[in-house]
Coordinates of C-alpha atoms in Angstrom, one line a residue:
X1 CA 0.0 0.0 0.0
X2 CA 2.8 2.4 1.0
X3 CA 4.6 1.5 -2.3
X4 CA 1.5 2.6 -4.3
X5 CA 1.4 5.9 -2.4
X6 CA 5.0 6.7 -3.4
X7 CA 4.4 5.9 -7.1
X8 CA 1.3 8.1 -7.0
X9 CA 3.2 11.0 -5.5
X10 CA 5.9 10.7 -8.2
X11 CA 3.3 10.7 -10.9
X12 CA 1.8 13.9 -9.5
X13 CA 5.2 15.6 -9.4
X14 CA 5.9 14.6 -13.0
X15 CA 2.5 15.8 -14.1
X16 CA 3.1 19.1 -12.3
X17 CA 6.5 19.6 -14.0
X18 CA 4.9 18.7 -17.3
X19 CA 2.3 21.4 -17.0
X20 CA 4.7 24.1 -15.7
X21 CA 4.8 27.1 -18.0
X22 CA 8.1 28.0 -19.5
X23 CA 9.7 31.1 -18.2
X24 CA 10.7 32.3 -21.7
X25 CA 9.5 32.1 -25.3
X26 CA 12.9 32.6 -27.0
X27 CA 16.6 33.2 -26.2
X28 CA 19.3 35.2 -27.8
X29 CA 22.2 37.4 -27.2
X30 CA 22.6 41.1 -26.5
X31 CA 24.1 43.3 -29.1
X32 CA 24.7 47.0 -29.7
X33 CA 25.2 49.3 -32.6
X34 CA 29.0 49.4 -33.3
X35 CA 30.8 52.1 -35.3
X36 CA 34.4 52.2 -36.4
X37 CA 35.7 55.8 -36.4
X38 CA 38.3 56.4 -39.1
X39 CA 40.7 59.4 -39.7
X40 CA 39.3 62.0 -42.1
X41 CA 42.7 63.5 -42.6
X42 CA 46.4 62.5 -43.0
X43 CA 49.2 63.5 -40.4
X44 CA 50.6 63.0 -37.0
X45 CA 48.1 62.1 -34.4
X46 CA 48.8 65.0 -31.9
X47 CA 46.0 64.2 -29.5
X48 CA 44.3 60.8 -28.8
X49 CA 42.3 60.6 -25.5
X50 CA 40.6 57.2 -26.0
X51 CA 40.7 54.3 -23.5
X52 CA 39.3 50.8 -24.3
X53 CA 36.3 50.3 -22.0
X54 CA 36.0 54.1 -21.4
X55 CA 33.0 56.2 -22.1
X56 CA 33.0 59.0 -24.7
X57 CA 30.3 61.7 -25.0
X58 CA 28.5 62.6 -28.2
X59 CA 30.4 65.4 -30.0
X60 CA 33.5 65.2 -27.8
X61 CA 36.8 65.8 -29.5
X62 CA 38.8 62.7 -28.6
X63 CA 41.6 63.2 -31.0
X64 CA 43.3 65.7 -33.2
X65 CA 45.6 65.3 -36.3
X66 CA 48.3 67.8 -37.1
X67 CA 46.8 70.8 -39.0
X68 CA 49.8 73.2 -39.0
X69 CA 50.1 73.4 -42.8
X70 CA 46.5 73.9 -43.2
X71 CA 46.5 76.8 -40.8
X72 CA 49.4 78.4 -42.7
X73 CA 47.5 78.0 -46.0
X74 CA 44.5 79.6 -44.4
X75 CA 46.6 82.6 -43.1
X76 CA 47.9 83.1 -46.7
X77 CA 44.4 83.1 -48.1
X78 CA 43.1 85.5 -45.5
X79 CA 46.1 87.8 -46.3
X80 CA 45.1 87.8 -49.9
X81 CA 41.5 88.5 -48.9
X82 CA 42.7 91.5 -47.0
X83 CA 44.6 92.8 -49.9
X84 CA 41.6 92.6 -52.2
X85 CA 39.5 94.3 -49.6
X86 CA 42.0 97.0 -49.4
X87 CA 42.0 97.4 -53.2
X88 CA 38.2 97.5 -53.2
X89 CA 38.3 100.3 -50.5
X90 CA 40.7 102.2 -52.7
X91 CA 38.5 101.9 -55.8
X92 CA 35.5 103.0 -53.8
X93 CA 37.4 105.9 -52.5
X94 CA 38.3 107.0 -56.0
X95 CA 34.7 106.6 -57.2
X96 CA 33.5 108.7 -54.3
X97 CA 36.1 111.4 -55.0
X98 CA 34.9 111.4 -58.7
X99 CA 31.2 111.8 -57.6
X100 CA 32.3 114.5 -55.2
X101 CA 34.1 116.4 -58.0
X102 CA 31.2 116.0 -60.4
X103 CA 29.0 117.5 -57.7
X104 CA 31.3 120.4 -57.0
X105 CA 31.3 121.4 -60.7
X106 CA 27.5 121.1 -60.8
X107 CA 27.3 123.5 -57.8
X108 CA 29.7 125.9 -59.4
X109 CA 27.6 126.0 -62.7
X110 CA 24.4 126.5 -60.6
X111 CA 26.1 129.4 -58.8
X112 CA 27.2 131.0 -62.0
X113 CA 23.7 130.8 -63.4
X114 CA 22.3 132.4 -60.4
X115 CA 24.9 135.2 -60.6
X116 CA 23.9 135.8 -64.2
X117 CA 20.2 136.0 -63.3
X118 CA 20.9 138.5 -60.6
X119 CA 23.1 140.5 -62.9
X120 CA 20.4 140.6 -65.6
X121 CA 17.9 141.9 -63.1
X122 CA 20.3 144.5 -62.0
X123 CA 20.9 145.4 -65.7
X124 CA 17.1 145.8 -66.2
X125 CA 16.9 148.1 -63.2
X126 CA 19.9 150.2 -64.2
X127 CA 18.7 150.6 -67.7
X128 CA 15.5 152.3 -66.4
X129 CA 17.6 154.4 -64.1
X130 CA 20.0 155.4 -67.0
X131 CA 17.0 156.3 -69.1
X132 CA 15.6 158.5 -66.4
X133 CA 19.1 160.1 -65.8
X134 CA 19.2 159.0 -62.2
X135 CA 22.6 157.1 -62.6
X136 CA 25.6 157.4 -65.0
X137 CA 25.7 155.1 -67.9
X138 CA 29.1 153.6 -66.8
X139 CA 27.3 151.6 -64.1
X140 CA 25.1 150.0 -66.7
X141 CA 28.2 149.2 -68.9
X142 CA 29.9 147.6 -65.9
X143 CA 26.9 145.4 -65.3
X144 CA 26.9 144.4 -68.9
X145 CA 30.6 143.6 -68.7
X146 CA 30.0 141.6 -65.7
X147 CA 27.3 139.5 -67.4
X148 CA 29.6 138.8 -70.3
X149 CA 32.3 137.6 -67.9
X150 CA 29.9 135.4 -66.1
X151 CA 28.6 133.9 -69.3
X152 CA 32.1 133.1 -70.4
X153 CA 32.7 131.4 -67.0
X154 CA 29.3 129.5 -67.5
X155 CA 30.5 128.3 -70.9
X156 CA 33.9 127.3 -69.6
X157 CA 32.4 125.4 -66.6
X158 CA 29.9 123.7 -68.9
X159 CA 32.8 122.6 -71.2
X160 CA 34.7 121.5 -68.2
X161 CA 31.8 119.5 -66.9
X162 CA 31.1 117.8 -70.3
X163 CA 34.8 116.9 -70.5
X164 CA 35.0 115.8 -66.9
X165 CA 31.8 113.6 -67.3
X166 CA 33.3 111.9 -70.3
X167 CA 36.5 111.2 -68.3
X168 CA 34.7 110.2 -65.3
X169 CA 32.4 107.9 -67.2
X170 CA 35.5 106.1 -68.7
X171 CA 36.9 105.9 -65.1
X172 CA 33.7 104.7 -63.7
X173 CA 33.6 101.9 -66.4
X174 CA 37.2 101.0 -65.6
X175 CA 36.4 101.0 -61.7
X176 CA 33.3 98.9 -62.3
X177 CA 35.3 96.3 -64.2
X178 CA 38.1 96.2 -61.6
X179 CA 35.4 95.8 -58.9
X180 CA 33.8 92.9 -60.7
X181 CA 37.3 91.3 -61.0
X182 CA 38.0 91.9 -57.3
X183 CA 34.6 90.4 -56.4
X184 CA 35.3 87.3 -58.5
X185 CA 38.7 86.8 -56.9
X186 CA 37.1 87.3 -53.4
X187 CA 34.5 84.8 -54.1
X188 CA 37.1 82.3 -55.2
X189 CA 39.2 83.0 -52.0
X190 CA 36.1 82.7 -49.8
X191 CA 35.5 79.2 -51.4
X192 CA 39.1 78.2 -50.7
X193 CA 38.9 79.5 -47.1
X194 CA 35.7 77.4 -46.5
X195 CA 37.5 74.4 -48.0
X196 CA 40.4 74.8 -45.8
X197 CA 38.1 75.3 -42.8
X198 CA 36.4 71.9 -43.7
X199 CA 39.8 70.2 -43.9
X200 CA 40.8 71.7 -40.5
X201 CA 37.6 70.5 -39.0
X202 CA 38.4 67.0 -40.4
X203 CA 41.6 66.9 -38.4
X204 CA 39.5 66.7 -35.2
X205 CA 38.4 63.2 -34.1
X206 CA 34.8 63.5 -32.9
X207 CA 32.7 60.9 -31.1
X208 CA 29.4 60.4 -33.3
X209 CA 27.4 59.4 -30.2
X210 CA 27.6 58.6 -26.4
X211 CA 29.0 55.1 -26.0
X212 CA 31.7 52.8 -24.9
X213 CA 35.1 52.3 -26.6
X214 CA 35.4 48.7 -27.6
X215 CA 38.8 48.6 -29.4
X216 CA 41.6 51.1 -30.0
X217 CA 43.7 50.7 -33.1
X218 CA 46.3 53.5 -32.9
X219 CA 48.3 55.6 -30.3
X220 CA 49.1 59.2 -29.9
X221 CA 52.1 60.3 -32.1
X222 CA 51.4 57.8 -34.9
X223 CA 51.1 59.0 -38.5
X224 CA 47.7 58.2 -39.7
X225 CA 46.2 58.4 -43.3
X226 CA 42.7 59.3 -44.5
X227 CA 40.4 56.3 -43.9
X228 CA 42.6 54.6 -41.3
X229 CA 40.5 53.0 -38.4
X230 CA 41.3 54.8 -35.1
X231 CA 38.9 53.1 -32.7
X232 CA 35.6 51.2 -32.5
X233 CA 32.8 52.2 -30.1
X234 CA 29.3 51.0 -29.3
X235 CA 26.1 52.6 -28.2
X236 CA 25.7 50.5 -24.9
X237 CA 22.9 52.7 -23.6
X238 CA 20.5 51.5 -26.2
X239 CA 21.1 47.8 -26.8
X240 CA 19.0 45.1 -28.3
X241 CA 18.7 41.3 -28.0
X242 CA 18.7 39.2 -31.1
X243 CA 16.4 36.3 -30.4
X244 CA 14.9 33.7 -32.7
X245 CA 11.3 32.5 -32.9
X246 CA 9.4 29.8 -34.8
X247 CA 6.9 30.4 -37.6
X248 CA 4.1 29.5 -35.1
X249 CA 5.2 32.2 -32.8
X250 CA 5.1 35.0 -35.5
X251 CA 1.3 35.2 -35.2
X252 CA 1.7 36.4 -31.6
X253 CA 4.3 39.2 -32.0
X254 CA 4.7 42.4 -34.0
X255 CA 7.0 45.4 -34.3
X256 CA 6.4 47.8 -31.5
X257 CA 5.1 45.2 -29.1
X258 CA 6.1 45.5 -25.5
X259 CA 7.8 42.4 -24.1
X260 CA 9.8 41.3 -21.1
X261 CA 13.6 40.7 -21.4
X262 CA 15.8 38.8 -18.9
X263 CA 19.6 39.2 -18.8
X264 CA 21.1 35.9 -17.9
X265 CA 24.0 36.1 -15.5
X266 CA 24.4 32.3 -15.0
X267 CA 23.6 30.2 -12.0
X268 CA 20.0 31.2 -12.2
X269 CA 20.8 34.9 -11.7
X270 CA 18.6 37.0 -13.9
X271 CA 17.6 40.6 -14.3
X272 CA 14.4 41.8 -16.0
X273 CA 14.0 44.7 -18.5
X274 CA 11.2 46.2 -20.4
X275 CA 11.8 45.7 -24.1
X276 CA 10.2 46.6 -27.4
X277 CA 10.2 44.5 -30.6
X278 CA 11.9 46.8 -33.1
X279 CA 12.5 44.4 -36.0
X280 CA 11.3 41.0 -37.3
X281 CA 13.2 39.3 -40.2
X282 CA 11.2 38.7 -43.3
X283 CA 13.3 35.5 -44.1
X284 CA 13.7 32.3 -42.1
X285 CA 17.0 30.7 -41.2
X286 CA 18.3 27.5 -39.7
X287 CA 18.3 27.6 -36.0
X288 CA 21.8 28.7 -34.6
X289 CA 23.3 25.9 -32.4
X290 CA 23.5 28.3 -29.4
X291 CA 19.8 29.2 -29.5
X292 CA 16.8 27.6 -27.8
X293 CA 13.3 28.1 -29.1
X294 CA 9.9 27.4 -27.7
X295 CA 9.8 24.5 -30.1
X296 CA 13.2 22.7 -30.0
X297 CA 12.2 20.6 -33.0
X298 CA 12.0 23.6 -35.3
X299 CA 14.7 23.7 -38.0
X300 CA 13.8 27.1 -39.4
X301 CA 13.4 30.2 -37.3
X302 CA 13.0 34.0 -37.7
X303 CA 15.4 36.6 -36.2
X304 CA 13.8 39.2 -34.0
X305 CA 15.4 42.3 -32.4
X306 CA 14.2 43.6 -29.1
X307 CA 15.3 47.1 -28.1
X308 CA 16.3 47.5 -24.4
X309 CA 17.5 50.5 -22.5
X310 CA 20.7 49.5 -20.6
X311 CA 21.2 50.4 -17.0
X312 CA 24.9 49.5 -17.3
X313 CA 24.6 45.9 -16.3
X314 CA 24.0 44.3 -19.7
X315 CA 27.0 43.5 -21.7
X316 CA 27.6 42.8 -25.4
X317 CA 27.4 39.1 -26.0
X318 CA 25.5 38.3 -22.8
X319 CA 22.8 35.7 -23.1
X320 CA 19.2 36.6 -22.5
X321 CA 15.6 35.5 -22.6
X322 CA 12.5 37.1 -23.9
X323 CA 8.9 36.6 -22.8
X324 CA 6.2 37.6 -25.2

């Protein structure tokens, strides 16, 4: 009787184990977006503040390639630009002087015309006075003489203005042509300076995002060439787990779905994280040897990426589990 009770107990335990729900639906490994940062310029690596395993901030300058020759070239271009600006200021000064000269002659011409008009009014008044015998005729003759002198001055000034305008027109044409040439040269220099500025900016090694340095390929003082890998880093704050599911499980999951992710530290030690399915492969593949699925008999599975915000404890390559 006692023997039958023992076998019944064993049967209950086995039945209970058989009906126990699995703690996970799929397993996988944690990965991160990895980027290899390469040199954008050639020269000696003057500064390189990178340590494997260390953290770098987004936009931080972690290295600097020698840019001395580029700085010298930029100074030469800026000197040339200054000379062009000086020439342009001189031409503007000449143009302003010509305009001022033309204005002065116009003012002189207007003043002479006004004097002639005044003298003509005086002549009219003295003509009547002479006719009445109120003043001697000599005063009228003096006024007539003065008018003739003013008319000759008017004619001479007019001729001078016409001649001056023709000369100034030629000078203005020449100045305009020179200004266009200077502007064209200045535009070319500005383009060269912008190009040099871009080349100088490329001598700085900048972290593209906040992350962890995985590998370091060069040391400070080495000569690097354009395109040479300098270090590799990964975004360890925003990681994802690559898991594999069977075709039967696909009907229960979708992109954007909230799931539970467990980081496996071994010996039954796990830590739970909230995850989001960010990608589901459209093609099946054979089950990787290191992966367990809900249906261990499945030969073909689909890869799934589950995004996880890392608190610093999840490491690249660590095993994990996901519960849908």
